[in-house]
């Protein structure tokens, strides 16, 4: 099925586009009442992720309702640790909790490198069904967590402000840390390759906890593994790296075999372009809190952002996931502003 709208793919590859493409991280989720209804019908987030027909339905909702230029498969970065042998529970208002955590090299050895078509078959089926349902309207983004961010959950056992248990292991047991990071990396490569085979048109790697490492450790325990992933994926599928908070790593990320680098809202746009150079597409980076403002404020701040990216490769997005209590009407103002303003570029 040829794509009717491939703006985001052409932008990622640095080709000519008529206007800037736009989507939102975490667009498939709680901001939409249509999503909350589907989730309520199956009882829990995890049931929804594991029911491909419904995962496909909520993946497509933001394309129909918000008018975004890409869909992102409804799943979670924590499906990988689960398939490797560490199941999680998603606890309302608290977030993910792991019953078991990784403490020793013996724990790492017990983990498996999952076969994505069996252990993660529900994600592949959701991708295939989404591709059918989209019928070529917009591209589908596949994703995974970065090895460092997955490591952080597997060692810590839950979300955390500091992730000090996970960070401690990097100092006290670097050998076990590296063994675990390598196993996550190997699993992630197989997982992303399978997503691409199932139909994902591009992939994004979320390094949500990049910003808590010092620069030398970020290089050693994250960039090295991101490099392996970028190197292992097929050349014709664009890769986006989003390393939240890692302003210090922009230069290092610009050297990797990826097409797009995500910016969070703390990163200065012009400075980032200088550091990264002209050869990558940049994605982002409106402050998600702007969407709490009036429609006029949203327009003003969005145009301010767009004008800073003007003349260079850009995919419009927020600087992190959209917050759950954001009014979808405000999201539409953001999307409409990107579409109208960049037509004039
Ligand atoms: O972007 C999308 O719309 C696609 C689906 C998607 C989800 N999680 C669904 C989800 C994606 C891309 C993710 C990625 C993800 N998951 C990240 C990286 C992105 C980021 O925000 O930094 C992280 C760190 C996770 C782990 C995770 N999943 C946490 C910490 C939580 C609880 C807190 C929260 O943000 O809700 C989740 C739950 C989760 N994942 C929900 C959704 C829609 C909410 C569950 C619900 O209440 O329905």
CSV table of N, CA, C and O in Angstrom, one decimal, residues 38-113:
chain,number,residue,atom,x,y,z
A,38,UNK,N,-12.0,2.6,25.4
A,38,UNK,CA,-11.4,1.3,24.9
A,38,UNK,C,-10.7,0.6,26.1
A,38,UNK,O,-10.9,-0.6,26.3
A,39,UNK,N,-9.9,1.4,26.8
A,39,UNK,CA,-9.1,0.8,27.9
A,39,UNK,C,-10.1,0.3,29.0
A,39,UNK,O,-9.9,-0.8,29.5
A,40,UNK,N,-11.1,1.0,29.3
A,40,UNK,CA,-12.1,0.6,30.3
A,40,UNK,C,-12.7,-0.7,29.8
A,40,UNK,O,-13.0,-1.6,30.7
A,41,UNK,N,-13.0,-0.9,28.5
A,41,UNK,CA,-13.6,-2.1,28.1
A,41,UNK,C,-12.8,-3.3,28.3
A,41,UNK,O,-13.3,-4.4,28.3
A,42,UNK,N,-11.5,-3.2,28.4
A,42,UNK,CA,-10.6,-4.4,28.6
A,42,UNK,C,-10.1,-4.4,30.0
A,42,UNK,O,-9.4,-5.4,30.4
A,43,UNK,N,-10.3,-3.4,30.8
A,43,UNK,CA,-10.0,-3.4,32.2
A,43,UNK,C,-8.6,-2.8,32.6
A,43,UNK,O,-8.5,-2.2,33.6
A,44,UNK,N,-7.6,-3.1,31.7
A,44,UNK,CA,-6.3,-2.6,32.1
A,44,UNK,C,-5.5,-2.2,30.9
A,44,UNK,O,-5.7,-2.6,29.8
A,45,UNK,N,-4.4,-1.4,31.2
A,45,UNK,CA,-3.4,-1.0,30.2
A,45,UNK,C,-2.8,-2.2,29.6
A,45,UNK,O,-2.7,-2.3,28.4
A,46,UNK,N,-2.4,-3.2,30.4
A,46,UNK,CA,-1.7,-4.3,29.9
A,46,UNK,C,-2.5,-5.2,29.0
A,46,UNK,O,-2.1,-5.7,27.9
A,47,UNK,N,-3.8,-5.3,29.3
A,47,UNK,CA,-4.7,-6.1,28.5
A,47,UNK,C,-4.9,-5.4,27.1
A,47,UNK,O,-4.9,-6.0,26.1
A,48,UNK,N,-4.9,-4.1,27.2
A,48,UNK,CA,-5.0,-3.3,25.9
A,48,UNK,C,-3.8,-3.5,25.0
A,48,UNK,O,-3.9,-3.8,23.8
A,49,UNK,N,-2.6,-3.5,25.6
A,49,UNK,CA,-1.4,-3.7,24.9
A,49,UNK,C,-1.3,-5.1,24.2
A,49,UNK,O,-0.9,-5.2,23.1
A,50,UNK,N,-1.9,-6.0,25.0
A,50,UNK,CA,-1.8,-7.4,24.5
A,50,UNK,C,-3.0,-7.9,23.6
A,50,UNK,O,-3.1,-9.0,23.3
A,51,UNK,N,-3.9,-6.9,23.3
A,51,UNK,CA,-5.0,-7.2,22.4
A,51,UNK,C,-4.8,-6.5,21.1
A,51,UNK,O,-5.2,-5.3,21.0
A,52,UNK,N,-4.3,-7.1,20.1
A,52,UNK,CA,-3.8,-6.4,18.9
A,52,UNK,C,-4.9,-5.6,18.2
A,52,UNK,O,-4.7,-4.5,17.8
A,53,UNK,N,-6.2,-6.1,18.2
A,53,UNK,CA,-7.2,-5.4,17.5
A,53,UNK,C,-7.5,-4.0,18.2
A,53,UNK,O,-7.6,-3.0,17.5
A,54,UNK,N,-7.4,-4.1,19.5
A,54,UNK,CA,-7.7,-2.8,20.2
A,54,UNK,C,-6.5,-1.9,20.3
A,54,UNK,O,-6.6,-0.7,20.2
A,55,UNK,N,-5.3,-2.5,20.3
A,55,UNK,CA,-4.1,-1.7,20.3
A,55,UNK,C,-4.0,-1.0,18.9
A,55,UNK,O,-3.7,0.2,18.9
A,56,UNK,N,-4.4,-1.7,17.8
A,56,UNK,CA,-4.5,-1.0,16.5
A,56,UNK,C,-5.5,0.1,16.5
A,56,UNK,O,-5.3,1.2,16.0
A,57,UNK,N,-6.7,-0.1,17.1
A,57,UNK,CA,-7.7,0.9,17.2
A,57,UNK,C,-7.2,2.2,17.9
A,57,UNK,O,-7.4,3.3,17.3
A,58,UNK,N,-6.6,2.1,19.0
A,58,UNK,CA,-6.1,3.3,19.7
A,58,UNK,C,-4.9,3.9,19.1
A,58,UNK,O,-4.6,5.1,19.3
A,59,UNK,N,-4.2,3.1,18.3
A,59,UNK,CA,-3.1,3.7,17.5
A,59,UNK,C,-3.6,4.6,16.5
A,59,UNK,O,-3.0,5.7,16.2
A,60,UNK,N,-4.7,4.3,15.9
A,60,UNK,CA,-5.3,5.0,14.8
A,60,UNK,C,-6.1,6.2,15.2
A,60,UNK,O,-6.2,7.2,14.5
A,61,UNK,N,-6.6,6.2,16.5
A,61,UNK,CA,-7.5,7.3,17.0
A,61,UNK,C,-6.9,8.7,16.8
A,61,UNK,O,-7.5,9.6,16.2
A,62,UNK,N,-5.6,8.9,17.2
A,62,UNK,CA,-5.1,10.3,17.0
A,62,UNK,C,-4.9,10.7,15.5
A,62,UNK,O,-5.0,11.9,15.3
A,63,UNK,N,-4.8,9.7,14.6
A,63,UNK,CA,-4.8,10.1,13.2
A,63,UNK,C,-6.1,10.7,12.8
A,63,UNK,O,-6.3,11.7,12.1
A,64,UNK,N,-7.2,10.0,13.2
A,64,UNK,CA,-8.6,10.4,12.9
A,64,UNK,C,-9.0,11.7,13.6
A,64,UNK,O,-9.6,12.6,13.0
A,65,UNK,N,-8.7,11.7,14.9
A,65,UNK,CA,-9.2,12.8,15.8
A,65,UNK,C,-8.4,14.0,15.8
A,65,UNK,O,-8.9,15.1,15.8
A,66,UNK,N,-7.0,13.8,15.7
A,66,UNK,CA,-6.2,15.0,15.9
A,66,UNK,C,-5.6,15.5,14.5
A,66,UNK,O,-5.1,16.6,14.4
A,67,UNK,N,-5.5,14.6,13.6
A,67,UNK,CA,-4.9,14.9,12.3
A,67,UNK,C,-3.4,15.0,12.3
A,67,UNK,O,-2.8,15.7,11.5
A,68,UNK,N,-2.7,14.1,13.0
A,68,UNK,CA,-1.3,14.0,13.0
A,68,UNK,C,-0.8,13.3,11.7
A,68,UNK,O,-1.5,12.6,11.1
A,69,UNK,N,0.5,13.6,11.4
A,69,UNK,CA,1.1,13.0,10.2
A,69,UNK,C,1.8,11.7,10.4
A,69,UNK,O,2.4,11.2,9.4
A,70,UNK,N,1.6,11.1,11.6
A,70,UNK,CA,2.2,9.7,11.8
A,70,UNK,C,1.4,9.1,12.9
A,70,UNK,O,0.9,9.8,13.8
A,71,UNK,N,1.4,7.7,12.9
A,71,UNK,CA,0.8,7.0,14.0
A,71,UNK,C,2.0,6.3,14.7
A,71,UNK,O,3.0,6.1,14.1
A,72,UNK,N,1.9,6.1,16.0
A,72,UNK,CA,2.9,5.4,16.8
A,72,UNK,C,2.2,4.2,17.4
A,72,UNK,O,1.2,4.3,18.0
A,73,UNK,N,2.8,3.0,17.2
A,73,UNK,CA,2.1,1.8,17.7
A,73,UNK,C,1.9,1.8,19.2
A,73,UNK,O,2.8,2.2,19.9
A,74,UNK,N,0.7,1.4,19.6
A,74,UNK,CA,0.3,1.4,21.0
A,74,UNK,C,0.9,0.2,21.7
A,74,UNK,O,0.5,-0.9,21.4
A,75,UNK,N,1.9,0.5,22.5
A,75,UNK,CA,2.6,-0.5,23.3
A,75,UNK,C,3.4,0.2,24.4
A,75,UNK,O,3.0,1.3,24.8
A,76,UNK,N,4.4,-0.5,24.9
A,76,UNK,CA,5.2,0.2,26.0
A,76,UNK,C,6.6,-0.3,25.8
A,76,UNK,O,6.9,-1.4,25.4
A,77,UNK,N,7.5,0.6,26.3
A,77,UNK,CA,9.0,0.2,26.2
A,77,UNK,C,9.2,-1.0,27.2
A,77,UNK,O,10.2,-1.7,27.0
A,78,UNK,N,8.3,-1.2,28.2
A,78,UNK,CA,8.6,-2.3,29.1
A,78,UNK,C,8.2,-3.6,28.7
A,78,UNK,O,8.3,-4.6,29.4
A,79,UNK,N,7.7,-3.8,27.4
A,79,UNK,CA,7.4,-5.1,26.9
A,79,UNK,C,8.7,-5.9,26.7
A,79,UNK,O,8.7,-7.1,26.8
A,80,UNK,N,9.8,-5.2,26.4
A,80,UNK,CA,11.1,-5.9,26.2
A,80,UNK,C,11.6,-6.5,27.5
A,80,UNK,O,11.8,-7.7,27.6
A,81,UNK,N,11.7,-5.8,28.6
A,81,UNK,CA,12.1,-6.5,29.9
A,81,UNK,C,11.2,-7.6,30.2
A,81,UNK,O,11.6,-8.7,30.7
A,82,UNK,N,9.9,-7.4,30.0
A,82,UNK,CA,8.9,-8.5,30.3
A,82,UNK,C,9.2,-9.7,29.5
A,82,UNK,O,9.2,-10.8,30.0
A,83,UNK,N,9.4,-9.6,28.2
A,83,UNK,CA,9.7,-10.7,27.3
A,83,UNK,C,11.0,-11.4,27.6
A,83,UNK,O,11.2,-12.5,27.4
A,84,UNK,N,11.9,-10.6,28.2
A,84,UNK,CA,13.3,-11.1,28.6
A,84,UNK,C,13.2,-12.0,29.9
A,84,UNK,O,14.1,-12.7,30.2
A,85,UNK,N,12.1,-11.8,30.6
A,85,UNK,CA,11.9,-12.6,31.8
A,85,UNK,C,11.6,-11.8,33.1
A,85,UNK,O,11.5,-12.4,34.2
A,86,UNK,N,11.4,-10.5,33.0
A,86,UNK,CA,11.0,-9.7,34.1
A,86,UNK,C,9.6,-9.0,33.9
A,86,UNK,O,9.6,-7.9,33.4
A,87,UNK,N,8.6,-9.7,34.3
A,87,UNK,CA,7.2,-9.1,34.1
A,87,UNK,C,7.0,-7.9,35.0
A,87,UNK,O,7.6,-7.7,36.0
A,88,UNK,N,6.2,-6.9,34.5
A,88,UNK,CA,5.8,-5.7,35.2
A,88,UNK,C,4.3,-5.6,35.4
A,88,UNK,O,3.6,-6.3,34.7
A,89,UNK,N,3.9,-4.8,36.4
A,89,UNK,CA,2.5,-4.5,36.6
A,89,UNK,C,2.4,-3.0,36.4
A,89,UNK,O,3.3,-2.2,36.9
A,90,UNK,N,1.4,-2.5,35.8
A,90,UNK,CA,1.2,-1.1,35.6
A,90,UNK,C,0.2,-0.6,36.7
A,90,UNK,O,-1.0,-1.0,36.6
A,91,UNK,N,0.6,0.0,37.7
A,91,UNK,CA,-0.3,0.4,38.9
A,91,UNK,C,-0.8,1.8,38.7
A,91,UNK,O,0.0,2.8,38.5
A,92,UNK,N,-2.1,1.9,38.7
A,92,UNK,CA,-2.8,3.2,38.5
A,92,UNK,C,-2.2,4.3,39.4
A,92,UNK,O,-2.0,4.0,40.6
A,93,UNK,N,-1.8,5.4,38.9
A,93,UNK,CA,-1.3,6.6,39.6
A,93,UNK,C,0.1,6.4,40.1
A,93,UNK,O,0.7,7.3,40.7
A,94,UNK,N,0.7,5.1,40.0
A,94,UNK,CA,2.1,4.9,40.5
A,94,UNK,C,3.0,4.6,39.4
A,94,UNK,O,4.2,4.9,39.5
A,95,UNK,N,2.5,4.0,38.3
A,95,UNK,CA,3.4,3.6,37.2
A,95,UNK,C,3.8,2.2,37.3
A,95,UNK,O,3.2,1.4,38.0
A,96,UNK,N,4.8,1.8,36.5
A,96,UNK,CA,5.2,0.4,36.4
A,96,UNK,C,6.0,-0.1,37.7
A,96,UNK,O,6.8,0.6,38.3
A,97,UNK,N,5.7,-1.4,38.1
A,97,UNK,CA,6.4,-2.0,39.2
A,97,UNK,C,6.8,-3.4,38.7
A,97,UNK,O,6.0,-4.2,38.2
A,98,UNK,N,8.1,-3.8,39.0
A,98,UNK,CA,8.6,-5.1,38.7
A,98,UNK,C,8.7,-5.9,39.9
A,98,UNK,O,9.3,-5.4,40.9
A,99,UNK,N,8.2,-7.1,39.9
A,99,UNK,CA,8.2,-8.0,41.0
A,99,UNK,C,9.6,-8.4,41.3
A,99,UNK,O,10.1,-8.4,42.5
A,100,UNK,N,10.4,-8.8,40.3
A,100,UNK,CA,11.8,-9.1,40.5
A,100,UNK,C,12.7,-8.1,39.8
A,100,UNK,O,12.3,-7.5,38.8
A,101,UNK,N,13.9,-7.9,40.3
A,101,UNK,CA,14.8,-7.0,39.7
A,101,UNK,C,16.2,-7.7,39.4
A,101,UNK,O,16.4,-8.9,39.8
A,102,UNK,N,17.0,-7.0,38.7
A,102,UNK,CA,18.4,-7.6,38.4
A,102,UNK,C,19.4,-7.1,39.4
A,102,UNK,O,19.5,-5.9,39.6
A,103,UNK,N,20.0,-8.0,40.1
A,103,UNK,CA,21.1,-7.6,41.1
A,103,UNK,C,22.4,-8.2,40.8
A,103,UNK,O,23.4,-7.6,41.1
A,104,UNK,N,22.4,-9.4,40.2
A,104,UNK,CA,23.7,-10.1,40.0
A,104,UNK,C,23.9,-10.6,38.6
A,104,UNK,O,22.9,-10.6,37.8
A,105,UNK,N,25.1,-11.1,38.3
A,105,UNK,CA,25.3,-11.6,36.9
A,105,UNK,C,24.5,-12.8,36.7
A,105,UNK,O,24.1,-13.1,35.6
A,106,UNK,N,24.2,-13.6,37.8
A,106,UNK,CA,23.4,-14.8,37.6
A,106,UNK,C,22.0,-14.4,37.2
A,106,UNK,O,21.3,-15.1,36.4
A,107,UNK,N,21.5,-13.3,37.7
A,107,UNK,CA,20.2,-12.8,37.3
A,107,UNK,C,20.2,-12.4,35.8
A,107,UNK,O,19.2,-12.7,35.1
A,108,UNK,N,21.3,-11.8,35.3
A,108,UNK,CA,21.4,-11.5,33.9
A,108,UNK,C,21.4,-12.7,33.1
A,108,UNK,O,20.8,-12.8,32.0
A,109,UNK,N,22.1,-13.8,33.5
A,109,UNK,CA,22.2,-15.0,32.8
A,109,UNK,C,20.9,-15.7,32.6
A,109,UNK,O,20.7,-16.4,31.6
A,110,UNK,N,20.0,-15.5,33.6
A,110,UNK,CA,18.7,-16.2,33.5
A,110,UNK,C,17.8,-15.5,32.4
A,110,UNK,O,16.8,-16.1,32.0
A,111,UNK,N,18.1,-14.3,32.1
A,111,UNK,CA,17.2,-13.5,31.1
A,111,UNK,C,17.4,-14.2,29.7
A,111,UNK,O,18.5,-14.6,29.3
A,112,UNK,N,16.3,-14.1,28.9
A,112,UNK,CA,16.4,-14.7,27.5
A,112,UNK,C,16.5,-13.5,26.5
A,112,UNK,O,16.1,-12.4,26.9
A,113,UNK,N,16.9,-13.8,25.3
A,113,UNK,CA,16.8,-12.9,24.2
A,113,UNK,C,15.6,-13.3,23.5
A,113,UNK,O,15.6,-14.4,22.8
